[in-house]
Tab-separated table of C-alpha atoms and ligand atoms in Angstrom:
chain	number	residue	atom	x	y	z
A	173	MET	CA	24.723	-14.319	-0.095
A	174	LYS	CA	21.941	-17.150	0.086
A	175	SER	CA	21.573	-19.134	-2.947
A	176	ASN	CA	17.869	-17.712	-3.470
A	177	ASP	CA	19.126	-14.127	-3.780
A	178	HIS	CA	17.875	-13.833	-7.382
A	179	ALA	CA	14.355	-15.191	-6.362
A	180	PRO	CA	11.809	-12.442	-6.786
A	181	ILE	CA	10.315	-10.203	-4.055
A	182	GLY	CA	6.505	-10.843	-4.002
A	183	VAL	CA	4.565	-7.387	-3.673
A	184	PHE	CA	0.837	-7.350	-3.494
A	185	ASP	CA	-2.284	-5.160	-2.881
A	186	SER	CA	-5.846	-5.437	-3.590
A	187	GLY	CA	-5.350	-3.626	-6.925
A	188	VAL	CA	-2.987	-0.784	-8.288
A	189	GLY	CA	-1.897	0.713	-4.857
A	190	GLY	CA	0.908	-1.204	-4.093
A	191	LEU	CA	2.470	0.118	-7.483
A	192	SER	CA	3.606	3.020	-5.434
A	193	VAL	CA	5.677	0.889	-3.330
A	194	LEU	CA	6.964	-1.149	-6.137
A	195	SER	CA	8.024	1.864	-7.814
A	196	ALA	CA	9.881	3.138	-4.722
A	197	SER	CA	11.368	-0.475	-4.323
A	198	LEU	CA	12.836	-0.481	-7.883
A	199	ASN	CA	14.501	2.997	-7.349
A	200	ASN	CA	15.979	1.732	-4.289
A	201	LEU	CA	16.663	-1.943	-5.181
A	202	PRO	CA	17.263	-2.006	-8.831
A	203	ASN	CA	18.770	-5.449	-8.495
A	204	GLU	CA	15.890	-7.015	-7.693
A	205	SER	CA	13.406	-8.929	-9.200
A	206	TYR	CA	9.665	-8.547	-8.732
A	207	LEU	CA	6.440	-10.317	-8.716
A	208	TYR	CA	3.673	-8.105	-8.351
A	209	LEU	CA	-0.019	-9.401	-7.745
A	210	ALA	CA	-2.969	-6.947	-7.990
A	211	ASP	CA	-5.829	-8.992	-6.017
A	212	SER	CA	-8.300	-7.053	-7.636
A	213	ALA	CA	-10.989	-9.867	-8.224
A	214	TYR	CA	-11.044	-9.469	-4.351
A	215	ALA	CA	-10.700	-5.525	-4.136
A	216	PRO	CA	-11.726	-3.377	-2.029
A	217	TYR	CA	-10.351	-5.163	1.094
A	218	GLY	CA	-11.237	-2.323	3.291
A	219	ASP	CA	-14.923	-3.068	3.178
A	220	LYS	CA	-14.419	-7.108	3.984
A	221	SER	CA	-14.351	-8.764	7.565
A	222	ASP	CA	-11.413	-9.392	9.760
A	223	LYS	CA	-11.720	-12.971	9.033
A	224	GLU	CA	-12.268	-12.636	5.123
A	225	ILE	CA	-9.200	-10.198	5.047
A	226	ARG	CA	-7.142	-12.575	6.871
A	227	GLN	CA	-7.993	-15.721	4.771
A	228	ARG	CA	-7.661	-14.169	1.660
A	229	VAL	CA	-3.862	-12.386	2.577
A	230	HIS	CA	-3.029	-16.175	3.774
A	231	GLN	CA	-4.111	-17.518	0.063
A	232	VAL	CA	-2.320	-14.854	-1.496
A	233	VAL	CA	1.039	-14.987	0.621
A	234	SER	CA	1.002	-18.737	0.035
A	235	TYR	CA	0.661	-18.300	-3.816
A	236	LEU	CA	3.511	-15.888	-3.864
A	237	ILE	CA	5.624	-18.248	-1.982
A	238	GLU	CA	4.726	-21.171	-4.113
A	239	ARG	CA	5.915	-18.818	-7.252
A	240	GLY	CA	9.258	-18.501	-5.581
A	241	ALA	CA	8.957	-15.301	-3.727
A	242	LYS	CA	12.245	-14.853	-1.139
A	243	ALA	CA	10.229	-12.345	0.642
A	244	ILE	CA	6.907	-10.587	0.716
A	245	VAL	CA	5.795	-7.032	0.863
A	246	ILE	CA	2.220	-6.391	1.925
A	247	ALA	CA	1.700	-3.103	-0.099
A	248	CYS	CA	-1.554	-2.272	1.616
A	249	ASN	CA	-2.538	-0.784	4.886
A	250	THR	CA	-5.492	-2.776	5.073
A	251	ALA	CA	-4.128	-6.185	4.622
A	252	THR	CA	-1.155	-5.324	7.162
A	253	ALA	CA	-3.424	-4.329	9.734
A	254	ALA	CA	-5.597	-7.504	9.371
A	255	ALA	CA	-2.631	-9.997	8.973
A	256	VAL	CA	0.793	-8.786	8.904
A	257	HIS	CA	1.675	-10.388	12.512
A	258	GLU	CA	-0.195	-13.800	11.919
A	259	CYS	CA	1.635	-14.113	8.263
A	260	ARG	CA	4.921	-13.557	10.334
A	261	GLU	CA	4.130	-16.483	12.518
A	262	ALA	CA	2.869	-18.729	9.633
A	263	PHE	CA	5.597	-18.070	6.945
A	264	SER	CA	9.485	-18.125	7.672
A	265	LEU	CA	10.443	-15.486	4.825
A	266	PRO	CA	10.698	-11.941	5.589
A	267	ILE	CA	6.986	-9.913	5.442
A	268	ILE	CA	7.152	-6.378	5.166
A	269	GLY	CA	3.966	-4.474	5.651
A	270	VAL	CA	2.997	-1.003	5.583
A	271	GLU	CA	1.239	1.477	7.786
A	272	PRO	CA	-0.300	4.991	7.700
A	273	GLY	CA	2.642	7.485	8.096
A	274	LEU	CA	1.166	9.167	11.285
A	275	LYS	CA	4.596	9.426	12.664
A	276	PRO	CA	6.047	11.380	10.158
A	277	ALA	CA	3.012	13.260	9.706
A	278	ILE	CA	3.311	14.518	13.341
A	279	LYS	CA	6.999	15.255	12.636
A	280	ALA	CA	6.477	17.381	9.549
A	281	SER	CA	3.311	19.289	10.931
A	282	HIS	CA	3.909	22.825	12.384
A	283	SER	CA	0.723	22.814	14.183
A	284	LYS	CA	0.551	19.390	15.282
A	285	ARG	CA	-2.819	18.684	13.971
A	286	VAL	CA	-2.844	16.211	11.325
A	287	GLY	CA	-5.113	13.992	9.247
A	288	VAL	CA	-5.193	10.357	8.194
A	289	LEU	CA	-7.440	9.275	5.457
A	290	ALA	CA	-7.458	5.453	5.045
A	291	THR	CA	-9.850	2.602	4.451
A	292	GLN	CA	-12.545	2.002	7.198
A	293	TYR	CA	-10.919	-1.386	7.981
A	294	THR	CA	-7.537	0.486	8.307
A	295	VAL	CA	-8.991	3.345	10.562
A	296	GLU	CA	-11.053	0.834	12.707
A	297	SER	CA	-8.151	-1.787	13.237
A	298	LEU	CA	-6.655	-2.432	16.506
A	299	LYS	CA	-3.106	-1.930	14.809
A	300	PHE	CA	-3.964	1.709	13.689
A	301	GLN	CA	-5.806	2.226	17.160
A	302	ARG	CA	-2.681	1.161	18.960
A	303	LEU	CA	-0.512	3.396	16.988
A	304	VAL	CA	-2.741	6.477	17.595
A	305	SER	CA	-2.595	5.627	21.269
A	306	GLN	CA	1.114	5.484	21.028
A	307	LEU	CA	1.507	9.068	19.416
A	308	ASN	CA	-1.499	10.931	20.810
A	309	GLN	CA	0.706	12.663	23.211
A	310	GLN	CA	2.987	13.770	20.577
A	311	ALA	CA	-0.008	15.692	18.644
A	312	GLU	CA	-2.593	18.386	19.279
A	313	SER	CA	-5.180	16.443	17.361
A	314	ILE	CA	-5.366	13.436	14.974
A	315	THR	CA	-8.082	13.156	12.766
A	316	ALA	CA	-8.624	9.698	10.958
A	317	LEU	CA	-10.997	9.140	8.689
A	318	GLY	CA	-12.141	6.176	6.832
A	319	CYS	CA	-12.977	6.808	3.263
A	320	PRO	CA	-15.297	4.024	1.833
A	321	GLY	CA	-15.676	4.077	-2.147
A	322	LEU	CA	-12.230	5.937	-3.113
A	323	VAL	CA	-10.403	2.475	-3.540
A	324	GLU	CA	-13.187	1.600	-6.206
A	325	LEU	CA	-12.902	4.860	-7.973
A	326	ILE	CA	-9.135	4.748	-8.074
A	327	GLU	CA	-9.738	1.352	-9.767
A	328	ASN	CA	-12.020	2.430	-12.407
A	329	PRO	CA	-10.511	3.921	-15.093
A	330	ASN	CA	-13.710	5.909	-16.343
A	331	THR	CA	-13.838	7.739	-12.714
A	332	THR	CA	-14.116	11.362	-13.422
A	333	ASP	CA	-13.017	14.671	-11.326
A	334	GLN	CA	-16.536	15.166	-10.450
A	335	GLN	CA	-16.905	11.829	-8.882
A	336	LEU	CA	-13.490	12.145	-6.971
A	337	SER	CA	-14.584	15.650	-5.603
A	338	GLU	CA	-18.150	14.922	-4.559
A	339	LEU	CA	-16.735	11.639	-2.728
A	340	LEU	CA	-13.697	13.453	-1.191
A	341	SER	CA	-15.379	17.030	-0.348
A	342	PRO	CA	-17.145	15.734	2.919
A	343	PHE	CA	-13.966	14.402	4.212
A	344	ILE	CA	-12.035	17.369	3.438
A	345	GLU	CA	-14.572	19.654	5.279
A	346	GLN	CA	-13.963	17.631	8.323
A	347	PHE	CA	-10.169	17.934	7.978
A	348	GLU	CA	-10.740	21.751	7.448
A	349	SER	CA	-12.956	22.113	10.773
A	350	ALA	CA	-10.122	20.165	12.606
A	351	GLU	CA	-7.736	22.468	11.049
A	352	ILE	CA	-5.082	19.885	9.945
A	353	ASP	CA	-1.682	21.398	8.041
A	354	THR	CA	-0.452	17.647	7.537
A	355	LEU	CA	-2.271	14.549	5.866
A	356	ALA	CA	-1.259	11.206	5.847
A	357	LEU	CA	-2.592	9.152	3.046
A	358	GLY	CA	-3.137	5.479	4.991
A	359	CYS	CA	-4.077	3.769	2.042
A	360	THR	CA	-1.332	2.873	-1.225
A	361	HIS	CA	-4.088	3.443	-3.601
A	362	TYR	CA	-4.706	7.091	-2.499
A	363	GLY	CA	-1.457	8.605	-3.712
A	364	PHE	CA	-2.628	8.138	-7.237
A	365	VAL	CA	-5.288	11.142	-6.349
A	366	GLU	CA	-3.079	13.011	-4.305
A	367	LYS	CA	-3.396	16.299	-6.490
A	368	GLU	CA	-7.084	16.022	-6.579
A	369	ILE	CA	-6.958	15.533	-2.756
A	370	SER	CA	-4.574	18.766	-2.160
A	371	ALA	CA	-6.406	20.652	-4.580
A	372	LEU	CA	-9.789	20.392	-2.478
A	373	PHE	CA	-8.373	22.010	0.570
A	374	THR	CA	-8.793	25.642	0.686
A	375	LYS	CA	-5.466	26.224	2.490
A	376	PRO	CA	-2.177	24.417	1.383
A	377	VAL	CA	-1.643	20.988	3.398
A	378	GLN	CA	1.295	18.795	3.318
A	379	VAL	CA	0.733	15.162	2.266
A	380	ILE	CA	2.761	12.418	3.470
A	381	ASP	CA	3.839	9.266	1.556
A	382	THR	CA	5.915	6.704	3.017
A	383	SER	CA	6.724	4.714	-0.160
A	384	GLU	CA	10.399	5.634	0.195
A	385	SER	CA	10.555	4.765	3.756
A	386	ILE	CA	8.781	1.311	3.086
A	387	ALA	CA	11.745	0.678	0.405
A	388	HIS	CA	14.555	1.420	2.907
A	389	GLU	CA	12.512	-1.015	5.392
A	390	ILE	CA	12.595	-3.549	2.649
A	391	LYS	CA	16.453	-3.351	1.746
A	392	ARG	CA	17.201	-3.359	5.425
A	393	ARG	CA	15.261	-6.709	5.949
A	394	LEU	CA	16.830	-8.624	2.769
A	395	LYS	CA	20.026	-7.305	3.825
A	396	GLU	CA	19.720	-8.652	7.405
A	397	GLN	CA	18.886	-11.958	6.185
A	398	SER	CA	21.448	-11.970	3.370
A	399	LEU	CA	18.846	-11.826	0.656
A	400	LEU	CA	19.750	-9.209	-1.504
A	401	SER	CA	20.352	-9.502	-5.140
A	402	GLN	CA	24.165	-8.871	-5.942
A	403	SER	CA	23.633	-8.287	-9.757
A	404	ARG	CA	21.164	-6.601	-12.116
A	405	LEU	CA	21.446	-9.210	-14.815
A	406	ASN	CA	18.267	-11.466	-14.899
A	407	SER	CA	16.177	-8.924	-12.877
A	408	ARG	CA	12.699	-8.186	-13.918
A	409	VAL	CA	9.244	-7.384	-12.969
A	410	GLU	CA	6.155	-9.313	-13.429
A	411	LEU	CA	2.790	-8.025	-13.138
A	412	LEU	CA	0.002	-10.356	-12.166
A	413	THR	CA	-3.746	-9.678	-11.593
A	414	THR	CA	-6.651	-11.918	-10.358
A	415	GLY	CA	-9.365	-9.266	-11.888
A	416	LYS	CA	-9.776	-6.881	-14.621
A	417	ASP	CA	-7.966	-4.030	-14.011
A	418	ARG	CA	-5.250	-4.792	-16.819
A	419	ASP	CA	-5.473	-1.582	-18.720
A	420	VAL	CA	-5.256	0.501	-15.375
A	421	LEU	CA	-2.397	-1.408	-13.913
A	422	LEU	CA	-0.774	-1.158	-17.267
A	423	GLU	CA	-1.096	2.460	-17.661
A	424	LEU	CA	-0.099	3.163	-13.781
A	425	ALA	CA	2.900	0.568	-14.444
A	426	ASN	CA	3.846	2.109	-17.776
A	427	ARG	CA	4.061	5.734	-15.934
A	428	LEU	CA	5.503	4.691	-12.813
A	429	ILE	CA	8.098	2.105	-13.378
A	430	GLN	CA	8.384	2.437	-17.509
A	431	PHE	CA	6.990	-1.099	-17.339
A	432	ASP	CA	6.478	-2.336	-21.097
A	433	GLY	CA	5.420	-5.878	-20.677
A	434	ASP	CA	1.941	-7.311	-20.320
A	435	VAL	CA	-0.161	-8.397	-17.230
A	436	THR	CA	-0.739	-12.222	-16.612
A	437	PRO	CA	-4.240	-12.749	-15.326
A	438	ILE	CA	-4.025	-15.549	-12.549
A	439	GLU	CA	-6.541	-17.109	-10.001
A	440	VAL	CA	-5.553	-17.664	-6.352
A	441	ALA	CA	-7.062	-20.573	-5.052
A	442	LYS	CA	-9.793	-20.104	-2.488
B	521	DGL	N1	-4.187	0.155	-1.147
B	521	DGL	C1	-4.853	-0.810	-0.373
B	521	DGL	C2	-4.710	-0.109	1.450
B	521	DGL	O1	-3.390	0.507	1.489
B	521	DGL	C3	-6.571	-0.621	-0.533
B	521	DGL	C4	-7.157	-1.568	0.407
B	521	DGL	C5	-8.719	-1.759	-0.183
B	521	DGL	O2	-8.758	-2.609	-0.845
B	521	DGL	O3	-9.608	-1.728	0.557
B	521	DGL	O4	-5.200	0.121	2.244
């Protein structure tokens, strides 16, 4: 056991999306403390340039390390695609990223015709393109679509079902034309509208969520480094935001992890 095993795990996303990963981590690693940072002032990441995302991720990771994090979870597909490799080179602590669940989607699919819905950045990223080429042989077809605007709708507490349906319908039509039977949600925000997405399909489609497997990966990496906390005493969750999404963050955190604290507004130096 290392002396900093009680230090928090730093988890971040461009907003509320990573809370799904936080929730699965809390279920699997209840002894740990967590510092969750919603970088909403900078959201969405998905329509920024490669350089902008990489710089921002570097700043956020540095911030979490300064706050004492013993490991970092990049609970954002976009940020992972842009910067996970470079962060692992720049920082010596364990850094766990996420990627669209294409592999589990192909495994679960009967027809081997699968879809991925993610941010435009993730779909076009080299990391995702490599994943597609690795798995292409195992699938009949892979339809990967970027969905600009969906993160903003999810972050906005006033979004109506009508707005969601208008934005999503053209994408669902493309998935239906490709006759997919399984859909991987390649953005951690999208799980919060899984019901709405499923309801727009005319035939049932399996939706793949990777939060559970990410939580197992976090556990594996912490164990490997002897960083697992041994007791629940002093374990706590702290929520931080750089933006104005306090209410959405609190509502979701309350629903997902029964969080009854407050959200601390912070600034991450540019
Ligand atoms: N939750 C992030 C992801 O998984 C959203 C990215 C964004 O802000 O565009 O990709």
